[in-house]
CSV table of C-alpha atoms in Angstrom, one decimal:
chain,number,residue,atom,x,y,z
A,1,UNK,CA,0.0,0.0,0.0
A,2,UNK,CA,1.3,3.6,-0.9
A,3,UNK,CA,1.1,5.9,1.5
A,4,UNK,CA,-0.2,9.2,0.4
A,5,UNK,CA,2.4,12.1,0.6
A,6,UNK,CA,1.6,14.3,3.5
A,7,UNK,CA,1.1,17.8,2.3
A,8,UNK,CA,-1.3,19.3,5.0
A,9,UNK,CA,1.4,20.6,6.8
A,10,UNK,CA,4.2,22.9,6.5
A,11,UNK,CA,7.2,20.5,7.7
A,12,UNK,CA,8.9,20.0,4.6
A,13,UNK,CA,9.2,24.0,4.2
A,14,UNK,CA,12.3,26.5,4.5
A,15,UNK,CA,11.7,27.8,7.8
A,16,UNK,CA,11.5,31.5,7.5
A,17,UNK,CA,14.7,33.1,9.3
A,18,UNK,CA,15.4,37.1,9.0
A,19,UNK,CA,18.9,37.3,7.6
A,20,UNK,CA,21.1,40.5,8.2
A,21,UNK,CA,21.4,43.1,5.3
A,22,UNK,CA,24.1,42.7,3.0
A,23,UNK,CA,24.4,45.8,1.2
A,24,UNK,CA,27.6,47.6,1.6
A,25,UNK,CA,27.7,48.3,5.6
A,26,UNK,CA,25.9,51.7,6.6
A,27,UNK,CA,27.3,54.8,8.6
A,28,UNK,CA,26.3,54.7,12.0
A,29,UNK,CA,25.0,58.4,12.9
A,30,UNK,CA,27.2,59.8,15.7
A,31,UNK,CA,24.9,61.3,17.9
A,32,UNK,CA,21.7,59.3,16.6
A,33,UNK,CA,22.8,55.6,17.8
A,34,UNK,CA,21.3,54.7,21.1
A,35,UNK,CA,22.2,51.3,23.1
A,36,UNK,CA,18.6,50.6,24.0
A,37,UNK,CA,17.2,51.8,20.7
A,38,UNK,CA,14.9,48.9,19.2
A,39,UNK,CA,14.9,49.8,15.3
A,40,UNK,CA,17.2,50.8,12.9
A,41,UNK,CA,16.0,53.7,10.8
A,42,UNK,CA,17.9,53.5,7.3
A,43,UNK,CA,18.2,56.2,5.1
A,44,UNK,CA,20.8,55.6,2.3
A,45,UNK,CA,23.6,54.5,3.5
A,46,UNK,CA,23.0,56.3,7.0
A,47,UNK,CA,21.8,54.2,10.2
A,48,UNK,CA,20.3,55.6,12.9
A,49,UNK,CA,19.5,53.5,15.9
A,50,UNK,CA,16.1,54.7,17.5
A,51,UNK,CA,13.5,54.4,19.5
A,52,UNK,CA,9.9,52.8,18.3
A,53,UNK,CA,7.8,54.0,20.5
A,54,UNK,CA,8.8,57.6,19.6
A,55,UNK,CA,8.4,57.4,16.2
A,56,UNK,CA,4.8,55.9,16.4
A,57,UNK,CA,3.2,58.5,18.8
A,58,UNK,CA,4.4,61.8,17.0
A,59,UNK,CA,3.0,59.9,13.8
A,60,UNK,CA,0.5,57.8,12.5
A,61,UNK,CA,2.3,57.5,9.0
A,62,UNK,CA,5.6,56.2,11.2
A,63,UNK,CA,3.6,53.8,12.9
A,64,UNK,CA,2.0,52.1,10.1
A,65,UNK,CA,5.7,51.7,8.4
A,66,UNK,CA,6.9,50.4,11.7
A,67,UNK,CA,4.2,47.9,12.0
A,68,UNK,CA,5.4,46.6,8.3
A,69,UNK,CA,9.0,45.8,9.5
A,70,UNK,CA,7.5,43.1,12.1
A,71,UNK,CA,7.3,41.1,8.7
A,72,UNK,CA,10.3,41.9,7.0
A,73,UNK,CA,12.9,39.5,6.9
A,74,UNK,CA,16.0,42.1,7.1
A,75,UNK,CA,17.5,43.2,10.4
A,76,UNK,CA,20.6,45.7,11.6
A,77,UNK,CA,22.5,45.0,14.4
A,78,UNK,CA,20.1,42.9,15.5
A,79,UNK,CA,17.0,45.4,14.8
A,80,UNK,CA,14.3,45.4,12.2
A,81,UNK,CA,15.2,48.0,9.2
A,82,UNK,CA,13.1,50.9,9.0
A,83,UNK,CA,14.4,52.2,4.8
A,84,UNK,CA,13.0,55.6,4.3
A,85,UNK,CA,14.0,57.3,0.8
A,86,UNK,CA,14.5,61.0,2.8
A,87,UNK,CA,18.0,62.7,2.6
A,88,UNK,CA,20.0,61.4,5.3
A,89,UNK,CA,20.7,64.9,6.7
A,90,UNK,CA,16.4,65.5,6.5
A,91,UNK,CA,16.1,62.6,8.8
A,92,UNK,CA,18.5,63.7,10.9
A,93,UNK,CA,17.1,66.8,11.5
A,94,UNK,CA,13.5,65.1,12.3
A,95,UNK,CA,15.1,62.5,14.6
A,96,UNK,CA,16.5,65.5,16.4
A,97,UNK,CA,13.7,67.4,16.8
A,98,UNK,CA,11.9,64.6,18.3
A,99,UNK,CA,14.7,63.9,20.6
A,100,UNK,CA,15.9,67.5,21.6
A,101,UNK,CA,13.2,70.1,20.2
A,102,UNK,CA,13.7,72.7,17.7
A,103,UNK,CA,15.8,75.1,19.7
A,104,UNK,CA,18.4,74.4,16.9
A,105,UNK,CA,16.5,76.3,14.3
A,106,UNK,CA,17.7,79.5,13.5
A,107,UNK,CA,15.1,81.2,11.0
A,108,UNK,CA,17.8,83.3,8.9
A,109,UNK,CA,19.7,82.9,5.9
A,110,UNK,CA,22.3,80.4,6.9
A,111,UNK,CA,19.7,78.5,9.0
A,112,UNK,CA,17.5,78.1,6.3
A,113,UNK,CA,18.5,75.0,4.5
A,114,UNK,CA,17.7,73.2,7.8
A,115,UNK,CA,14.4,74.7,8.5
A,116,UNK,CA,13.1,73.8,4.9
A,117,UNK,CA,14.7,69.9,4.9
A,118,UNK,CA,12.8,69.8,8.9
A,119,UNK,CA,9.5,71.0,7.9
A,120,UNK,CA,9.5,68.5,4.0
A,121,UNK,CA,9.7,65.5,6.4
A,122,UNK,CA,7.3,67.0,9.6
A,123,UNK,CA,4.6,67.5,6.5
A,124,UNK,CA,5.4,64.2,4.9
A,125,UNK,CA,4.8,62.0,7.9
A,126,UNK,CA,2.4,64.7,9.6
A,127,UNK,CA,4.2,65.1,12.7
A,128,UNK,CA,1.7,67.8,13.7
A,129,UNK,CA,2.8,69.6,16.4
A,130,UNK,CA,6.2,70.4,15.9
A,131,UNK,CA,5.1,71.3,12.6
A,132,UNK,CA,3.2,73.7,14.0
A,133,UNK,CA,5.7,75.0,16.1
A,134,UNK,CA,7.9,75.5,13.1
A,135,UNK,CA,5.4,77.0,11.3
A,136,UNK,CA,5.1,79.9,13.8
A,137,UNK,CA,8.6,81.2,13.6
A,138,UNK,CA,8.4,80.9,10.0
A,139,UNK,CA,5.1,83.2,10.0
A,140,UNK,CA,6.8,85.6,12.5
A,141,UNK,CA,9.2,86.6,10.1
A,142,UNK,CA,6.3,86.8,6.9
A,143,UNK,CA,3.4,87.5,9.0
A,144,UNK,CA,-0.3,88.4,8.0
A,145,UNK,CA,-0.3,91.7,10.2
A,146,UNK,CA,0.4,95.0,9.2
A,147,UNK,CA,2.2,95.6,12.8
A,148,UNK,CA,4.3,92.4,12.9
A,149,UNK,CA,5.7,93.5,9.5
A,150,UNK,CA,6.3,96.7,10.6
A,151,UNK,CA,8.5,95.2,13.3
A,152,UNK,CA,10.3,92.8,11.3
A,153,UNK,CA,11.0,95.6,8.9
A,154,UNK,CA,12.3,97.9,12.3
A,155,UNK,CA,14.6,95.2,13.2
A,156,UNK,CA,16.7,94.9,10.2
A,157,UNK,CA,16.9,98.4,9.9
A,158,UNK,CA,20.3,99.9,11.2
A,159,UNK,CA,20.5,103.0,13.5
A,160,UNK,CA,21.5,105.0,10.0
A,161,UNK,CA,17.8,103.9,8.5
A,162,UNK,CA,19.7,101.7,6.2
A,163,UNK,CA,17.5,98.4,5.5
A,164,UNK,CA,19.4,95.1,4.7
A,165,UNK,CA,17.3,92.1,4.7
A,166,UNK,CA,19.0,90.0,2.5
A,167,UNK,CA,21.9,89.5,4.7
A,168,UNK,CA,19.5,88.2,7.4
A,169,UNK,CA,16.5,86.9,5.8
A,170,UNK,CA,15.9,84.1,3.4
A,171,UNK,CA,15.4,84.8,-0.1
A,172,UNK,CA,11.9,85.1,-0.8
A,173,UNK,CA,11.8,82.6,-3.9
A,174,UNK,CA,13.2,79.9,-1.5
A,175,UNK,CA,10.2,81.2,0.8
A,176,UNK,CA,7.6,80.8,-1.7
A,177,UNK,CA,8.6,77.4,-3.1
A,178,UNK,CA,8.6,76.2,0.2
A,179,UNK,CA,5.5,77.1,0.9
A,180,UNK,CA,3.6,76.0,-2.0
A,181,UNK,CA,5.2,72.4,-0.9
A,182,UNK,CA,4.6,72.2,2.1
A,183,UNK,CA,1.2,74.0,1.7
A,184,UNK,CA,1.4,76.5,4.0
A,185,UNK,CA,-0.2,79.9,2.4
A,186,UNK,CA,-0.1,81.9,5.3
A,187,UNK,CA,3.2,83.1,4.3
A,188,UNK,CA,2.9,83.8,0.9
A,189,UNK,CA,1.4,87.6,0.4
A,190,UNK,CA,4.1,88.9,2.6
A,191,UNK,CA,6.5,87.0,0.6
A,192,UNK,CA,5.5,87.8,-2.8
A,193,UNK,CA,5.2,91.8,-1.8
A,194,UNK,CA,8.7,90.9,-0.3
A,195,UNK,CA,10.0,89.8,-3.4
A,196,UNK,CA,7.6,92.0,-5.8
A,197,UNK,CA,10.7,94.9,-4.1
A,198,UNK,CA,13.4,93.2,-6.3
A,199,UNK,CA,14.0,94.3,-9.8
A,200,UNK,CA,12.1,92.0,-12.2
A,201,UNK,CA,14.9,90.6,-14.3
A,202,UNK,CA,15.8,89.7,-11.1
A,203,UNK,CA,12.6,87.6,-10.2
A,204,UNK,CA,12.4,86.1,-13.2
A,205,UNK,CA,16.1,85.1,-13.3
A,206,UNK,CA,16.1,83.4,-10.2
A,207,UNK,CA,18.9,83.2,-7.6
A,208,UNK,CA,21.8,80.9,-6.3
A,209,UNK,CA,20.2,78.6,-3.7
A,210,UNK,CA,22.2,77.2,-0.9
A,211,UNK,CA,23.0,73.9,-2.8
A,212,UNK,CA,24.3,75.4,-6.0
A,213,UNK,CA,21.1,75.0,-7.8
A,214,UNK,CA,19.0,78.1,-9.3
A,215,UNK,CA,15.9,78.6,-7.4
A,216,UNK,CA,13.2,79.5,-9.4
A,217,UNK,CA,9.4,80.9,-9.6
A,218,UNK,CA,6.9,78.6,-10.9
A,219,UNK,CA,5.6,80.2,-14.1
A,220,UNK,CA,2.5,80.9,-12.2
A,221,UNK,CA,3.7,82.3,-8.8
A,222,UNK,CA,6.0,84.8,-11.3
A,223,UNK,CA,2.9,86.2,-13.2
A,224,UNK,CA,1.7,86.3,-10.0
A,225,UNK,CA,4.9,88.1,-8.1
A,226,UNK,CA,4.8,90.7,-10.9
A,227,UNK,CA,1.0,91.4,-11.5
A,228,UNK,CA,1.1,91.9,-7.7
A,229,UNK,CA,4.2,94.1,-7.8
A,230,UNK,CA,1.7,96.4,-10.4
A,231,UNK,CA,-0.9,96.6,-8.2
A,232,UNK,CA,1.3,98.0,-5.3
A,233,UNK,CA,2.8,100.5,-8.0
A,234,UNK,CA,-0.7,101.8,-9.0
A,235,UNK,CA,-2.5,102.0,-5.6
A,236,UNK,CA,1.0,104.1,-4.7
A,237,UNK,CA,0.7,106.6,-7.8
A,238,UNK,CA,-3.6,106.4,-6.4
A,239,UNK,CA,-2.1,107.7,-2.9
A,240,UNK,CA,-0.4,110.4,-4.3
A,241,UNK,CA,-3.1,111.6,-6.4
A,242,UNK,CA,-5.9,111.6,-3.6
A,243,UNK,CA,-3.5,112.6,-0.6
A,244,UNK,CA,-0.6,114.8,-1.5
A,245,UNK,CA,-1.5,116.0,-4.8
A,246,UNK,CA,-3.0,119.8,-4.5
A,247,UNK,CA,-3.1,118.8,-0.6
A,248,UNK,CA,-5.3,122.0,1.4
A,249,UNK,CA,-4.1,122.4,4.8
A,250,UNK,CA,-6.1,121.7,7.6
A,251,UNK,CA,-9.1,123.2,8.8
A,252,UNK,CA,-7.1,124.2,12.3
A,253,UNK,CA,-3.8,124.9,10.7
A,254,UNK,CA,-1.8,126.9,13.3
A,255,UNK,CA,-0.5,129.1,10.2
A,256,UNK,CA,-3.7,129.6,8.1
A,257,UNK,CA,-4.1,132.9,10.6
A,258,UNK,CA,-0.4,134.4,9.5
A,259,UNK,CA,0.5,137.5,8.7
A,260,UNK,CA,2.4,137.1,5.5
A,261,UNK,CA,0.8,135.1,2.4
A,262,UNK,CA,3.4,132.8,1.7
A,263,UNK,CA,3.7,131.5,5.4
A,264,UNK,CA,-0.2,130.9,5.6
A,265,UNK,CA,0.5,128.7,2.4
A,266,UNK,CA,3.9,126.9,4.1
A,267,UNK,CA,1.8,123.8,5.1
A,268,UNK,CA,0.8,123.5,1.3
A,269,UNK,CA,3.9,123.9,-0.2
A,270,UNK,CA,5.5,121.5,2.2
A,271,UNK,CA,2.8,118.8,0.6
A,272,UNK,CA,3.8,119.8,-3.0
A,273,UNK,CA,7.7,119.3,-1.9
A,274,UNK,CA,6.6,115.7,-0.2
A,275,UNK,CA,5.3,114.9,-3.6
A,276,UNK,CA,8.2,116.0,-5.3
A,277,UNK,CA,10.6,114.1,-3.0
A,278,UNK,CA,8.4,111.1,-3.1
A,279,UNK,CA,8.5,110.9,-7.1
A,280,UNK,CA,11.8,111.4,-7.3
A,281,UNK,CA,12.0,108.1,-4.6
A,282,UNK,CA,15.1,109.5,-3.1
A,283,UNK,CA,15.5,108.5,0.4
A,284,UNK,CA,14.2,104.8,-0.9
A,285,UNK,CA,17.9,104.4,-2.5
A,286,UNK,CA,19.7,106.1,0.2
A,287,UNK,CA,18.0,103.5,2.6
A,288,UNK,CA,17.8,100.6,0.3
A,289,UNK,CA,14.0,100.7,-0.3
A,290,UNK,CA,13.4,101.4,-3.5
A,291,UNK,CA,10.1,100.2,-5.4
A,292,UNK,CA,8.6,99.8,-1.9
A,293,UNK,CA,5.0,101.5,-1.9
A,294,UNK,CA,4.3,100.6,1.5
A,295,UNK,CA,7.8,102.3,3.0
A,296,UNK,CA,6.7,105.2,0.8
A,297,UNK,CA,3.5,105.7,2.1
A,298,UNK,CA,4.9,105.7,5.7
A,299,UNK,CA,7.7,107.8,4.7
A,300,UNK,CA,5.6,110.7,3.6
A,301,UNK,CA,4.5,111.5,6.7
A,302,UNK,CA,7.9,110.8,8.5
A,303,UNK,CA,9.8,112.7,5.9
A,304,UNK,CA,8.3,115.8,8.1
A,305,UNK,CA,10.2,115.3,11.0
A,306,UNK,CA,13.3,115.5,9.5
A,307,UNK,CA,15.2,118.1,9.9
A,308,UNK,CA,18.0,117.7,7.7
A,309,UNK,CA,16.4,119.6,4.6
A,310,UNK,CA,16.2,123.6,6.1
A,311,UNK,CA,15.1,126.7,4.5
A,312,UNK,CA,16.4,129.9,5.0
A,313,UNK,CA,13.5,130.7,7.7
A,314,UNK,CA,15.1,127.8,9.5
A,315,UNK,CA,12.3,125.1,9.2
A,316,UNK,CA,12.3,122.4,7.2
A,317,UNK,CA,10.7,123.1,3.6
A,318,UNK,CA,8.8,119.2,4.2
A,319,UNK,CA,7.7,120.4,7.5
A,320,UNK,CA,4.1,121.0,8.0
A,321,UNK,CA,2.4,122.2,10.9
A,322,UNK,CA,1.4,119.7,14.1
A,323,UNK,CA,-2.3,120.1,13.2
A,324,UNK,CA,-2.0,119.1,9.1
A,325,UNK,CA,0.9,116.4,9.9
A,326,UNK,CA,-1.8,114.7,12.1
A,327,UNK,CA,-4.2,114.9,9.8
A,328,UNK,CA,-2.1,113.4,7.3
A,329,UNK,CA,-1.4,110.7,9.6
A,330,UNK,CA,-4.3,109.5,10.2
A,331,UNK,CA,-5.1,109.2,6.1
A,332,UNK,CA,-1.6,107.7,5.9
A,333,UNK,CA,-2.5,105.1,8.5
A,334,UNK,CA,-6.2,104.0,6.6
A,335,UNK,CA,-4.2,103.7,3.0
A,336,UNK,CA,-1.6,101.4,4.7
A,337,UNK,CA,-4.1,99.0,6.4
A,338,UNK,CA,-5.8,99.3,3.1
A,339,UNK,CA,-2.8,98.6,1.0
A,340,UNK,CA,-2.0,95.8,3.3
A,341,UNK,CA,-5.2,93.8,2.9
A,342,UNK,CA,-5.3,94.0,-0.7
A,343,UNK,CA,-1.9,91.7,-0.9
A,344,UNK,CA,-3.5,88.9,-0.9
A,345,UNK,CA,-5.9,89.7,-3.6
A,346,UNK,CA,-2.8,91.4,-5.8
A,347,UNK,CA,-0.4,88.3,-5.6
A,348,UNK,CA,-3.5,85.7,-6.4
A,349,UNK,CA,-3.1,84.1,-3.1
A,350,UNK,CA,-6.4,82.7,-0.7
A,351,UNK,CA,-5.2,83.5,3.2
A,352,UNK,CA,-7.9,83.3,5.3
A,353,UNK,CA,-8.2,86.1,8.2
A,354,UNK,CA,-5.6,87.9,6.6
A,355,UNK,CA,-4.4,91.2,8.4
């Protein structure tokens, strides 16, 4: 009698046994190895040696990809693999932040290239609340208020008024791009009026990126960069026209009561001669603000405390009286909030509670 073959059971299989990877050995991290961590986190041909638990509770996405290693059949110094395709130095910086915080970040120039690799990876695998921690320095520096901007405009301003962002700040294209990736919009109006202050054959040309590489506009965020950069220029040459142009002093004028004709029309004058100065844009070169409407709007009404430009009476020819400079104020104020809330509109961008 033949006995049948027995081939309900798995006894005449392989056993299944992980083997170690054979690649070409990896570089352990040196500050991202730890004795007790329980995975190895792979990314090219750099290890790091974490901690599960960690990784699963600041993400879901982590979680789910750790849960596939319990199957796989390749291990690390006696770990399951965790292979990510990141940029090694991207996963460093998220394996840090979970460990440490973000008190590394700087939020200038030179600390930008580790910012933008950090935030990529906190979108990618939704790591939520340092994200949003990022996030907030980020929109400190290209916030949605008026005031805010004011004050990161006063900070990079030197005690000889003269402005110089670009050793400090970013570049705005990097700004932008990063943004639209990440898809955080919050950002974008004050960085497209930001960069709408550069000369276009500047825009459109691009600039050297940290890397090597040319950063560039997207078609669509240039059109939009420069139609924005028209709509500044016109609701500028719309301020001069309703505000300065053919100006009448105040109604309580403290020289409308003068003697002498040409003093009763000094606060007049001093209008046309803000005009003038304005047109002519000079103090926006001397400070390095030129093709700024917003720092020209301001200016007009500080451009009458200066003292440096003196007639032969003594008084500035710019210098109105108390009574028509605060009048003036307060329209200067109303076109800047206005001018202000329109970015959004101007550079095509959707921001929700804006200003």
């Amino acid at each position: 009698m033949t006995v049948a073959a027995d081939f309900s059971t798995n006894r005449h299989s392989t056993p299944i046994i992980k083997q170690p990877v054979t690649e070409s050995p990896p570089v352990r991290h040196a500050d991202l190895c730890f004795n007790d961590g329980n995975v190895a986190v792979l990314a090219a041909e750099q290890l790091f040696i974490v901690h599960r638990g960690l990784l699963s509770r600041n993400s879901d996405i982590f979680r789910r990809l750790l849960e596939s290693t319990d199957s796989a059949c390749d291990e690390l110094e006696g770990r399951p693999v965790l292979r990510l395709s990141d940029r090694p130095d991207y996963v460093s910086y998220l394996l840090r932040a979970l460990y440490d915080g973000i008190s590394f970040l700087a939020y200038d120039a030179e600390g930008f290239p580790v910012l933008a690799g950090l935030l990529r990876l906190l979108t990618k695998y939704q790591i939520l609340r340092i994200r949003g921690d990022v996030l907030r320095g980020l929109a400190a520096i290209w916030p949605t208020a008026l005031a805010q901007w004011e004050a990161r405009e006063g900070n990079i301003t030197d005690a000889q008024g003269l402005y110089s962002p670009h050793k400090v700040f970013p570049h705005p294209i990097d700004v932008i791009n990063l943004a639209r990736e990440i898809g955080f919009h919050q950002v974008l109006p004050a960085a497209m009026y930001d960069l709408s202050r550069y000369n276009p054959s500047d825009t459109a040309a691009g600039h050297l990126s940290w890397d090597g590489s040319m950063s560039m506009l997207t078609r669509e965020d240039l059109l939009n960069v420069l139609r924005g950069r028209e709509h500044a220029s016109r609701f500028f040459s719309t301020f001069i026209v309703n505000e300065l142009e053919g100006r009448k002093p105040s109604s309580w004028c403290f020289r409308r009561k003068d003697d002498k004709s040409h003093e009763r029309r000094a606060c007049q004058i001093a209008f046309e001669a803000i005009t003038f100065e304005l047109l002519r844009d000079v103090n926006g070169v001397i400070s390095n603000r030129p093709s700024d409407p917003l720092y020209a709007i301001a200016d007009a009404e500080l451009i009458q405390l200066k003292d440096d430009l003196v007639g032969n009476d003594g008084l500035s020819a710019m210098k109105t009286c108390e009574a028509c400079r605060a009048e003036f104020s307060v329209s200067v104020e109303a076109v800047r909030e206005e001018f202000w809330r329109k970015l959004p509109t101007w550079f095509g961008v959707e921001v929700p509670n804006w200003g």
